[in-house]
mmCIF file of C-alpha atoms and ligand atoms in Angstrom:
data_model
loop_
_atom_site.group_PDB
_atom_site.id
_atom_site.type_symbol
_atom_site.label_atom_id
_atom_site.label_comp_id
_atom_site.label_asym_id
_atom_site.label_seq_id
_atom_site.Cartn_x
_atom_site.Cartn_y
_atom_site.Cartn_z
ATOM 1 C CA MET Y 1335 70.621 -168.568 -22.795
ATOM 2 C CA LYS Y 1336 70.044 -166.313 -25.859
ATOM 3 C CA LYS Y 1337 66.423 -165.708 -24.410
ATOM 4 C CA LEU Y 1338 67.765 -164.828 -21.082
ATOM 5 C CA PHE Y 1339 70.344 -162.561 -22.424
ATOM 6 C CA ALA Y 1340 67.429 -160.575 -24.190
ATOM 7 C CA VAL Y 1341 65.399 -160.400 -21.075
ATOM 8 C CA ALA Y 1342 68.147 -159.107 -19.294
ATOM 9 C CA LEU Y 1343 69.115 -156.456 -21.776
ATOM 10 C CA ALA Y 1344 65.651 -155.224 -21.995
ATOM 11 C CA LEU Y 1345 65.695 -154.827 -18.193
ATOM 12 C CA VAL Y 1346 68.708 -152.920 -18.202
ATOM 13 C CA LEU Y 1347 67.295 -150.620 -20.781
ATOM 14 C CA VAL Y 1348 63.891 -150.205 -19.133
ATOM 15 C CA LEU Y 1349 65.912 -149.157 -15.896
ATOM 16 C CA ALA Y 1350 68.200 -146.774 -17.820
ATOM 17 C CA LEU Y 1351 65.306 -145.109 -19.597
ATOM 18 C CA ALA Y 1352 63.262 -145.108 -16.095
ATOM 19 C CA SER Y 1353 66.437 -143.227 -14.266
ATOM 20 C CA MET Y 1354 66.405 -140.803 -17.110
ATOM 21 C CA ALA Y 1355 62.945 -139.883 -16.791
ATOM 22 C CA SER Y 1356 63.461 -139.524 -13.146
ATOM 23 C CA ALA Y 1357 66.639 -137.639 -13.256
ATOM 24 C CA GLU Y 1358 66.554 -134.317 -11.623
ATOM 25 C CA VAL Y 1359 67.310 -131.132 -13.659
ATOM 26 C CA VAL Y 1360 68.140 -127.931 -11.924
ATOM 27 C CA PHE Y 1361 67.604 -124.552 -13.743
ATOM 28 C CA GLN Y 1362 67.789 -121.053 -12.641
ATOM 29 C CA LEU Y 1363 65.472 -118.083 -13.103
ATOM 30 C CA ALA Y 1364 66.713 -114.771 -13.250
ATOM 31 C CA GLU Y 1365 64.639 -111.795 -11.941
ATOM 32 C CA THR Y 1366 65.237 -108.009 -12.062
ATOM 33 C CA HIS Y 1367 63.159 -107.119 -9.148
ATOM 34 C CA ALA Y 1368 63.919 -107.692 -5.510
ATOM 35 C CA GLU Y 1369 62.594 -110.402 -2.830
ATOM 36 C CA GLY Y 1370 59.111 -109.597 -2.293
ATOM 37 C CA TYR Y 1371 58.279 -107.632 -5.399
ATOM 38 C CA PRO Y 1372 55.045 -109.272 -7.189
ATOM 39 C CA THR Y 1373 57.067 -110.859 -10.099
ATOM 40 C CA THR Y 1374 59.542 -112.320 -7.793
ATOM 41 C CA LEU Y 1375 56.914 -113.919 -5.916
ATOM 42 C CA ALA Y 1376 55.359 -115.302 -8.810
ATOM 43 C CA ASP Y 1377 58.527 -116.831 -10.006
ATOM 44 C CA GLN Y 1378 59.022 -118.414 -6.544
ATOM 45 C CA GLU Y 1379 55.156 -119.834 -6.811
ATOM 46 C CA PHE Y 1380 56.076 -121.102 -10.287
ATOM 47 C CA ALA Y 1381 59.252 -122.942 -9.177
ATOM 48 C CA ARG Y 1382 57.414 -124.463 -6.214
ATOM 49 C CA LEU Y 1383 54.714 -125.664 -8.249
ATOM 50 C CA VAL Y 1384 56.857 -127.134 -11.106
ATOM 51 C CA GLU Y 1385 58.946 -129.002 -8.595
ATOM 52 C CA GLU Y 1386 55.781 -130.250 -7.030
ATOM 53 C CA ARG Y 1387 53.816 -131.510 -10.219
ATOM 54 C CA THR Y 1388 57.078 -133.066 -11.765
ATOM 55 C CA GLU Y 1389 57.760 -134.927 -8.349
ATOM 56 C CA GLY Y 1390 61.081 -133.226 -8.242
ATOM 57 C CA ARG Y 1391 62.189 -133.886 -11.846
ATOM 58 C CA VAL Y 1392 62.549 -130.274 -12.401
ATOM 59 C CA LYS Y 1393 63.759 -127.671 -9.769
ATOM 60 C CA ILE Y 1394 63.951 -123.959 -10.671
ATOM 61 C CA GLU Y 1395 66.025 -121.762 -8.337
ATOM 62 C CA VAL Y 1396 64.991 -118.053 -8.305
ATOM 63 C CA TYR Y 1397 67.582 -115.218 -8.319
ATOM 64 C CA SER Y 1398 66.257 -111.902 -7.554
ATOM 65 C CA GLY Y 1399 67.918 -108.411 -7.692
ATOM 66 C CA SER Y 1400 69.283 -108.934 -11.026
ATOM 67 C CA VAL Y 1401 72.123 -111.088 -9.517
ATOM 68 C CA LEU Y 1402 72.361 -113.477 -12.286
ATOM 69 C CA ALA Y 1403 72.330 -110.918 -15.295
ATOM 70 C CA ASP Y 1404 72.820 -107.334 -14.842
ATOM 71 C CA SER Y 1405 70.332 -106.375 -17.806
ATOM 72 C CA GLU Y 1406 67.043 -108.113 -19.111
ATOM 73 C CA ASN Y 1407 68.781 -108.211 -22.320
ATOM 74 C CA THR Y 1408 71.832 -110.104 -20.984
ATOM 75 C CA ALA Y 1409 69.254 -112.422 -19.057
ATOM 76 C CA ILE Y 1410 67.475 -113.026 -22.761
ATOM 77 C CA GLU Y 1411 71.088 -113.584 -24.355
ATOM 78 C CA MET Y 1412 71.808 -116.265 -21.631
ATOM 79 C CA LEU Y 1413 68.551 -118.178 -22.538
ATOM 80 C CA GLN Y 1414 69.259 -118.001 -26.157
ATOM 81 C CA ALA Y 1415 72.992 -119.352 -25.370
ATOM 82 C CA GLY Y 1416 71.534 -122.129 -23.235
ATOM 83 C CA THR Y 1417 73.380 -120.932 -20.025
ATOM 84 C CA LEU Y 1418 70.191 -119.772 -18.371
ATOM 85 C CA GLY Y 1419 67.152 -121.954 -18.066
ATOM 86 C CA PHE Y 1420 64.481 -119.125 -17.306
ATOM 87 C CA THR Y 1421 64.036 -115.287 -16.868
ATOM 88 C CA ARG Y 1422 61.098 -112.825 -15.951
ATOM 89 C CA VAL Y 1423 61.354 -109.871 -17.876
ATOM 90 C CA SER Y 1424 59.465 -107.159 -19.341
ATOM 91 C CA ALA Y 1425 57.976 -107.590 -22.780
ATOM 92 C CA SER Y 1426 59.667 -104.416 -24.072
ATOM 93 C CA PRO Y 1427 63.349 -105.738 -24.339
ATOM 94 C CA VAL Y 1428 62.246 -108.956 -25.754
ATOM 95 C CA ALA Y 1429 60.902 -106.996 -28.688
ATOM 96 C CA SER Y 1430 64.356 -106.451 -29.715
ATOM 97 C CA TYR Y 1431 64.663 -109.915 -30.497
ATOM 98 C CA VAL Y 1432 60.750 -110.592 -31.416
ATOM 99 C CA PRO Y 1433 59.520 -107.314 -33.205
ATOM 100 C CA ALA Y 1434 55.930 -108.620 -33.277
ATOM 101 C CA LEU Y 1435 55.936 -108.181 -29.476
ATOM 102 C CA ASN Y 1436 55.673 -104.306 -30.130
ATOM 103 C CA ALA Y 1437 52.332 -104.744 -31.257
ATOM 104 C CA ILE Y 1438 51.048 -105.556 -28.036
ATOM 105 C CA GLN Y 1439 52.736 -102.763 -26.285
ATOM 106 C CA LEU Y 1440 52.050 -99.656 -28.446
ATOM 107 C CA PRO Y 1441 50.983 -96.453 -26.487
ATOM 108 C CA TYR Y 1442 47.496 -96.077 -25.780
ATOM 109 C CA LEU Y 1443 46.649 -99.361 -27.073
ATOM 110 C CA TYR Y 1444 44.264 -100.478 -24.064
ATOM 111 C CA LYS Y 1445 41.550 -98.668 -22.614
ATOM 112 C CA ASN Y 1446 42.307 -100.074 -19.159
ATOM 113 C CA ALA Y 1447 43.595 -103.082 -17.403
ATOM 114 C CA GLU Y 1448 40.524 -105.448 -17.983
ATOM 115 C CA HIS Y 1449 41.007 -104.539 -21.883
ATOM 116 C CA GLU Y 1450 44.874 -105.339 -21.720
ATOM 117 C CA TRP Y 1451 44.043 -108.823 -19.703
ATOM 118 C CA ALA Y 1452 41.157 -109.724 -22.322
ATOM 119 C CA VAL Y 1453 43.681 -109.703 -24.910
ATOM 120 C CA LEU Y 1454 46.530 -111.230 -23.203
ATOM 121 C CA ASP Y 1455 44.520 -114.213 -21.653
ATOM 122 C CA GLY Y 1456 42.733 -114.497 -25.141
ATOM 123 C CA GLU Y 1457 43.709 -115.767 -28.447
ATOM 124 C CA ILE Y 1458 45.812 -112.820 -29.406
ATOM 125 C CA GLY Y 1459 47.963 -113.164 -26.198
ATOM 126 C CA GLN Y 1460 48.530 -116.918 -27.077
ATOM 127 C CA THR Y 1461 49.398 -116.472 -30.647
ATOM 128 C CA MET Y 1462 52.028 -113.605 -29.528
ATOM 129 C CA LEU Y 1463 53.224 -116.077 -26.825
ATOM 130 C CA ASN Y 1464 53.832 -118.719 -29.721
ATOM 131 C CA ALA Y 1465 55.535 -116.105 -31.784
ATOM 132 C CA ILE Y 1466 58.217 -115.920 -29.632
ATOM 133 C CA GLN Y 1467 59.415 -119.314 -30.330
ATOM 134 C CA GLU Y 1468 58.209 -119.401 -33.978
ATOM 135 C CA SER Y 1469 60.351 -116.387 -34.613
ATOM 136 C CA GLY Y 1470 63.434 -118.587 -34.085
ATOM 137 C CA SER Y 1471 64.687 -116.557 -31.240
ATOM 138 C CA GLY Y 1472 65.576 -119.527 -29.144
ATOM 139 C CA LEU Y 1473 62.982 -118.407 -26.466
ATOM 140 C CA ILE Y 1474 59.800 -120.234 -25.366
ATOM 141 C CA GLY Y 1475 57.319 -117.522 -24.075
ATOM 142 C CA LEU Y 1476 55.436 -119.003 -21.052
ATOM 143 C CA CYS Y 1477 53.069 -116.629 -19.646
ATOM 144 C CA TYR Y 1478 52.511 -112.719 -18.927
ATOM 145 C CA TYR Y 1479 52.305 -111.093 -15.425
ATOM 146 C CA ASP Y 1480 50.660 -107.567 -14.743
ATOM 147 C CA SER Y 1481 52.998 -104.790 -14.859
ATOM 148 C CA GLY Y 1482 50.229 -101.845 -14.948
ATOM 149 C CA ALA Y 1483 50.872 -98.556 -16.444
ATOM 150 C CA ARG Y 1484 53.770 -96.797 -17.079
ATOM 151 C CA SER Y 1485 54.132 -92.877 -16.838
ATOM 152 C CA PHE Y 1486 56.878 -90.424 -16.884
ATOM 153 C CA TYR Y 1487 58.945 -89.353 -13.494
ATOM 154 C CA ILE Y 1488 61.408 -86.527 -13.520
ATOM 155 C CA THR Y 1489 63.257 -84.206 -11.188
ATOM 156 C CA LYS Y 1490 61.722 -81.041 -10.358
ATOM 157 C CA ALA Y 1491 64.055 -78.801 -12.451
ATOM 158 C CA ALA Y 1492 63.177 -81.286 -15.542
ATOM 159 C CA TYR Y 1493 59.821 -80.631 -14.719
ATOM 160 C CA GLU Y 1494 60.144 -77.127 -15.013
ATOM 161 C CA LYS Y 1495 62.253 -77.062 -17.918
ATOM 162 C CA GLY Y 1496 59.616 -79.231 -20.110
ATOM 163 C CA ASN Y 1497 56.025 -78.454 -20.787
ATOM 164 C CA PHE Y 1498 54.230 -81.666 -19.518
ATOM 165 C CA ALA Y 1499 50.794 -80.065 -20.235
ATOM 166 C CA GLU Y 1500 51.345 -80.333 -23.804
ATOM 167 C CA ALA Y 1501 53.414 -83.446 -23.836
ATOM 168 C CA ASP Y 1502 56.625 -81.470 -24.754
ATOM 169 C CA LEU Y 1503 59.802 -82.803 -23.162
ATOM 170 C CA THR Y 1504 62.313 -80.671 -25.288
ATOM 171 C CA GLY Y 1505 65.719 -80.807 -24.117
ATOM 172 C CA LEU Y 1506 64.960 -83.607 -21.451
ATOM 173 C CA LYS Y 1507 66.960 -86.918 -21.328
ATOM 174 C CA ILE Y 1508 64.812 -89.876 -20.239
ATOM 175 C CA ARG Y 1509 65.717 -93.360 -19.505
ATOM 176 C CA MET Y 1510 64.073 -95.857 -21.365
ATOM 177 C CA GLN Y 1511 63.902 -99.362 -21.751
ATOM 178 C CA ASN Y 1512 66.024 -101.359 -24.224
ATOM 179 C CA ASN Y 1513 63.779 -101.169 -27.330
ATOM 180 C CA PRO Y 1514 64.109 -98.989 -30.263
ATOM 181 C CA MET Y 1515 60.308 -98.125 -30.098
ATOM 182 C CA MET Y 1516 60.547 -96.666 -26.738
ATOM 183 C CA VAL Y 1517 63.177 -94.299 -27.557
ATOM 184 C CA ARG Y 1518 61.592 -93.109 -30.574
ATOM 185 C CA MET Y 1519 58.556 -92.466 -28.582
ATOM 186 C CA ILE Y 1520 60.878 -89.776 -26.273
ATOM 187 C CA GLU Y 1521 62.036 -88.151 -29.598
ATOM 188 C CA LEU Y 1522 58.440 -87.600 -30.918
ATOM 189 C CA LEU Y 1523 57.917 -85.648 -27.442
ATOM 190 C CA GLY Y 1524 60.851 -83.753 -28.336
ATOM 191 C CA GLY Y 1525 63.241 -85.451 -25.780
ATOM 192 C CA THR Y 1526 66.259 -87.742 -25.974
ATOM 193 C CA GLY Y 1527 65.834 -91.584 -24.736
ATOM 194 C CA VAL Y 1528 68.856 -92.926 -23.095
ATOM 195 C CA THR Y 1529 69.190 -96.885 -23.006
ATOM 196 C CA GLY Y 1530 71.600 -99.128 -21.465
ATOM 197 C CA ILE Y 1531 70.580 -98.360 -18.003
ATOM 198 C CA GLY Y 1532 69.238 -101.326 -16.064
ATOM 199 C CA ALA Y 1533 66.111 -100.459 -13.978
ATOM 200 C CA ASN Y 1534 68.150 -100.915 -10.902
ATOM 201 C CA GLU Y 1535 70.782 -98.170 -12.036
ATOM 202 C CA VAL Y 1536 68.051 -95.487 -12.774
ATOM 203 C CA TYR Y 1537 68.144 -94.069 -9.384
ATOM 204 C CA SER Y 1538 71.989 -93.336 -9.599
ATOM 205 C CA SER Y 1539 71.930 -92.199 -13.160
ATOM 206 C CA ILE Y 1540 69.149 -89.570 -12.211
ATOM 207 C CA GLN Y 1541 71.214 -88.583 -9.063
ATOM 208 C CA THR Y 1542 74.300 -88.115 -11.115
ATOM 209 C CA GLY Y 1543 72.527 -86.133 -13.955
ATOM 210 C CA VAL Y 1544 73.133 -88.835 -16.511
ATOM 211 C CA VAL Y 1545 69.141 -88.589 -17.215
ATOM 212 C CA ASP Y 1546 66.716 -86.275 -15.878
ATOM 213 C CA GLY Y 1547 64.092 -88.881 -15.254
ATOM 214 C CA ALA Y 1548 62.675 -92.030 -16.463
ATOM 215 C CA GLU Y 1549 58.947 -93.854 -16.781
ATOM 216 C CA ASN Y 1550 57.737 -96.734 -15.276
ATOM 217 C CA ASN Y 1551 54.647 -98.127 -13.178
ATOM 218 C CA TRP Y 1552 54.001 -97.091 -9.409
ATOM 219 C CA PRO Y 1553 55.478 -100.356 -8.062
ATOM 220 C CA THR Y 1554 58.892 -100.058 -9.793
ATOM 221 C CA TYR Y 1555 59.065 -96.252 -9.161
ATOM 222 C CA GLN Y 1556 58.683 -96.881 -5.634
ATOM 223 C CA ASN Y 1557 60.466 -100.157 -5.027
ATOM 224 C CA MET Y 1558 63.732 -98.888 -6.732
ATOM 225 C CA GLY Y 1559 63.676 -95.777 -4.787
ATOM 226 C CA ASP Y 1560 63.318 -93.740 -7.948
ATOM 227 C CA TYR Y 1561 60.809 -91.375 -6.487
ATOM 228 C CA GLU Y 1562 63.239 -89.962 -3.926
ATOM 229 C CA ALA Y 1563 65.593 -88.804 -6.988
ATOM 230 C CA ALA Y 1564 62.705 -87.869 -9.158
ATOM 231 C CA PRO Y 1565 59.915 -86.715 -7.143
ATOM 232 C CA VAL Y 1566 57.406 -85.488 -9.919
ATOM 233 C CA TYR Y 1567 55.436 -88.221 -11.387
ATOM 234 C CA VAL Y 1568 53.130 -87.098 -14.497
ATOM 235 C CA LEU Y 1569 50.381 -89.638 -14.911
ATOM 236 C CA ASP Y 1570 50.362 -89.850 -18.786
ATOM 237 C CA TYR Y 1571 49.933 -93.743 -18.398
ATOM 238 C CA HIS Y 1572 51.332 -93.746 -22.059
ATOM 239 C CA THR Y 1573 52.213 -97.734 -22.444
ATOM 240 C CA ARG Y 1574 50.684 -100.941 -20.583
ATOM 241 C CA VAL Y 1575 53.782 -103.209 -21.225
ATOM 242 C CA PRO Y 1576 53.174 -106.611 -19.775
ATOM 243 C CA GLU Y 1577 55.840 -108.928 -17.990
ATOM 244 C CA ILE Y 1578 56.725 -112.089 -19.652
ATOM 245 C CA LEU Y 1579 58.337 -115.363 -18.204
ATOM 246 C CA ILE Y 1580 60.397 -117.068 -20.726
ATOM 247 C CA MET Y 1581 62.332 -120.446 -20.880
ATOM 248 C CA SER Y 1582 65.341 -121.386 -23.176
ATOM 249 C CA GLU Y 1583 64.617 -123.279 -25.992
ATOM 250 C CA LEU Y 1584 67.826 -125.057 -25.391
ATOM 251 C CA ALA Y 1585 66.912 -125.752 -21.669
ATOM 252 C CA SER Y 1586 63.389 -126.883 -22.891
ATOM 253 C CA MET Y 1587 65.335 -130.008 -24.536
ATOM 254 C CA MET Y 1588 66.611 -131.039 -21.075
ATOM 255 C CA VAL Y 1589 63.140 -132.208 -19.984
ATOM 256 C CA SER Y 1590 60.616 -134.740 -21.288
ATOM 257 C CA PRO Y 1591 57.781 -133.435 -23.380
ATOM 258 C CA GLU Y 1592 55.366 -134.161 -20.656
ATOM 259 C CA ASP Y 1593 57.402 -131.983 -18.106
ATOM 260 C CA LEU Y 1594 57.611 -129.404 -20.701
ATOM 261 C CA GLU Y 1595 53.651 -129.278 -20.836
ATOM 262 C CA ILE Y 1596 53.481 -129.105 -16.849
ATOM 263 C CA ILE Y 1597 56.037 -126.319 -17.127
ATOM 264 C CA LYS Y 1598 54.003 -124.381 -19.738
ATOM 265 C CA GLN Y 1599 50.747 -125.045 -17.707
ATOM 266 C CA THR Y 1600 52.031 -124.205 -14.552
ATOM 267 C CA ALA Y 1601 53.396 -120.695 -15.424
ATOM 268 C CA LYS Y 1602 49.789 -119.998 -17.017
ATOM 269 C CA ASP Y 1603 48.294 -121.125 -13.573
ATOM 270 C CA THR Y 1604 50.522 -118.493 -11.688
ATOM 271 C CA GLU Y 1605 49.357 -115.477 -13.757
ATOM 272 C CA ALA Y 1606 46.343 -115.111 -11.305
ATOM 273 C CA TYR Y 1607 48.628 -115.154 -8.111
ATOM 274 C CA GLU Y 1608 50.907 -112.557 -9.753
ATOM 275 C CA LYS Y 1609 47.808 -110.400 -10.674
ATOM 276 C CA GLU Y 1610 46.598 -110.480 -7.040
ATOM 277 C CA GLN Y 1611 49.938 -109.499 -5.626
ATOM 278 C CA TRP Y 1612 50.527 -106.934 -8.141
ATOM 279 C CA ALA Y 1613 46.996 -105.112 -7.105
ATOM 280 C CA LEU Y 1614 48.317 -105.087 -3.576
ATOM 281 C CA LYS Y 1615 51.550 -103.551 -4.423
ATOM 282 C CA GLU Y 1616 50.123 -101.126 -6.748
ATOM 283 C CA GLN Y 1617 48.164 -99.689 -3.998
ATOM 284 C CA SER Y 1618 50.839 -99.810 -1.378
ATOM 285 C CA ALA Y 1619 53.303 -97.987 -3.674
ATOM 286 C CA GLU Y 1620 50.895 -95.464 -4.479
ATOM 287 C CA GLN Y 1621 50.507 -94.900 -0.815
ATOM 288 C CA ILE Y 1622 54.089 -94.828 -0.019
ATOM 289 C CA ILE Y 1623 55.100 -92.087 -3.009
ATOM 290 C CA ARG Y 1624 52.274 -89.782 -1.886
ATOM 291 C CA ASP Y 1625 52.975 -90.054 1.603
ATOM 292 C CA ALA Y 1626 56.674 -89.160 0.941
ATOM 293 C CA GLY Y 1627 55.248 -85.710 -0.571
ATOM 294 C CA CYS Y 1628 55.988 -86.333 -4.195
ATOM 295 C CA THR Y 1629 54.248 -84.254 -6.895
ATOM 296 C CA ILE Y 1630 51.802 -86.333 -8.650
ATOM 297 C CA VAL Y 1631 50.587 -84.436 -11.771
ATOM 298 C CA ASP Y 1632 46.947 -85.593 -13.091
ATOM 299 C CA LEU Y 1633 46.511 -85.018 -16.953
ATOM 300 C CA THR Y 1634 43.232 -83.791 -18.259
ATOM 301 C CA PRO Y 1635 41.529 -85.887 -21.255
ATOM 302 C CA GLU Y 1636 42.605 -83.077 -23.404
ATOM 303 C CA GLN Y 1637 45.969 -82.994 -22.184
ATOM 304 C CA LEU Y 1638 46.258 -86.884 -22.636
ATOM 305 C CA ALA Y 1639 45.098 -86.634 -26.021
ATOM 306 C CA ILE Y 1640 47.964 -84.669 -27.117
ATOM 307 C CA TYR Y 1641 50.278 -87.600 -25.821
ATOM 308 C CA GLU Y 1642 48.453 -90.104 -27.603
ATOM 309 C CA GLU Y 1643 48.531 -88.107 -30.683
ATOM 310 C CA LYS Y 1644 52.172 -87.108 -30.685
ATOM 311 C CA MET Y 1645 52.898 -90.848 -30.332
ATOM 312 C CA ALA Y 1646 50.801 -92.206 -32.866
ATOM 313 C CA PRO Y 1647 53.219 -92.347 -35.713
ATOM 314 C CA LEU Y 1648 54.572 -95.413 -33.625
ATOM 315 C CA TYR Y 1649 51.665 -97.346 -34.854
ATOM 316 C CA ASP Y 1650 52.955 -96.860 -38.697
ATOM 317 C CA GLU Y 1651 56.590 -97.294 -37.786
ATOM 318 C CA PHE Y 1652 56.483 -100.107 -35.351
ATOM 319 C CA GLY Y 1653 53.095 -101.477 -35.861
ATOM 320 C CA ALA Y 1654 53.568 -102.093 -39.790
ATOM 321 C CA GLY Y 1655 52.832 -105.820 -40.511
ATOM 322 C CA TYR Y 1656 50.830 -106.302 -37.498
ATOM 323 C CA GLU Y 1657 47.802 -104.325 -38.692
ATOM 324 C CA ASP Y 1658 45.566 -107.185 -38.108
ATOM 325 C CA ILE Y 1659 46.532 -107.791 -34.611
ATOM 326 C CA ILE Y 1660 46.226 -104.171 -33.826
ATOM 327 C CA GLU Y 1661 42.733 -103.952 -35.296
ATOM 328 C CA GLN Y 1662 41.738 -107.366 -33.359
ATOM 329 C CA ILE Y 1663 43.087 -105.632 -29.972
ATOM 330 C CA LYS Y 1664 41.012 -102.365 -30.577
ATOM 331 C CA ALA Y 1665 37.989 -104.673 -31.446
ATOM 332 C CA VAL Y 1666 38.521 -106.358 -27.975
ATOM 333 C CA GLY Y 1667 38.300 -102.904 -26.462
ATOM 334 C CA GLU Y 1668 34.826 -102.261 -27.777
ATOM 335 C CA ASN Y 1669 33.505 -104.300 -24.760
ATOM 336 C CA PHE Y 1670 35.360 -102.215 -22.192
HETATM 337 C C1 BDP S 185 59.730 -102.625 -14.895
HETATM 338 C C2 BDP S 185 59.762 -104.215 -15.247
HETATM 339 C C3 BDP S 185 61.128 -104.939 -15.445
HETATM 340 C C4 BDP S 185 62.023 -103.932 -15.979
HETATM 341 C C5 BDP S 185 61.592 -102.084 -15.793
HETATM 342 C C6 BDP S 185 62.483 -101.488 -16.745
HETATM 343 O O1 BDP S 185 58.996 -104.990 -14.015
HETATM 344 O O2 BDP S 185 61.135 -105.966 -15.761
HETATM 345 O O3 BDP S 185 63.165 -104.050 -16.035
HETATM 346 O O4 BDP S 185 60.427 -102.010 -15.770
HETATM 347 O O5 BDP S 185 62.107 -100.196 -16.870
HETATM 348 O O6 BDP S 185 58.464 -102.178 -14.822
HETATM 349 O O7 BDP S 185 63.663 -101.678 -17.318
#
């Protein structure tokens, strides 16, 4: 009788464990960009593959267009509180929580996209992803997505007011991402950095005169419609700031270690897909902006050198403590 009871108990336990392991967990993923944007497409691919590879145990619902969180900072804080599972954000606001991330987004750090990706896909990139969780931020860095290079865009009046050939933005108010390093960058050029404006509020902020312009890559400049409010794009390519897909550490406790591994690997597997979509979007966005008759200002190597020189103090101010990583990144650049 005793033996029968033990067997029955074991069976109940096994069944309970099995049902726990196969229980379905549904997470939400917050995305700033609209449907069809490269990062949104990649989020959706990530969600599709995670569901497939975990055989339905982990489901991720993607919400584009900032509907879950009005700003990327809000999304990050929801992850920390465990009220949101995932978000795809720019590495720039994440640096407010994990300062080490500034070391991979300093101005004029990379020679080109190939250099940037050799760093992000290599040991340094992984070290920085690990640093996100190790910093105690409550966030898990999963993978990077391409976001090209950022340049300034302003109204015609602001272009006349500044002296962009000499990297002089005196008197101009520029919307910057929520990252003290980015605000300081504008100050070094003589302007004022304005934060607290979400990427999808930039257009109206320019139109109402709250700011004279902003800075971003071709796809965001086009997709948000900002090129209509600020039709002068000065190609100084000051930063290459990658996108990051992050997971809430609290949410990660709701899945088995095996499924967490699947999530991590799957995120990495979607990088290539996003990069393909990015390349296509970068081209079409540029075409739309040029066709719209915007003023595209190319800078000479000498003029670019002025921007680089003026922004150089950021290396000491925000790169302090990360000199080794910065040196390693530069060393990788010797091959490009
Ligand atoms: C874009 C990023 C987006 C940021 C935005 C910004 O894709 O995640 O929200 O810049 O400037 O390039 O805030």
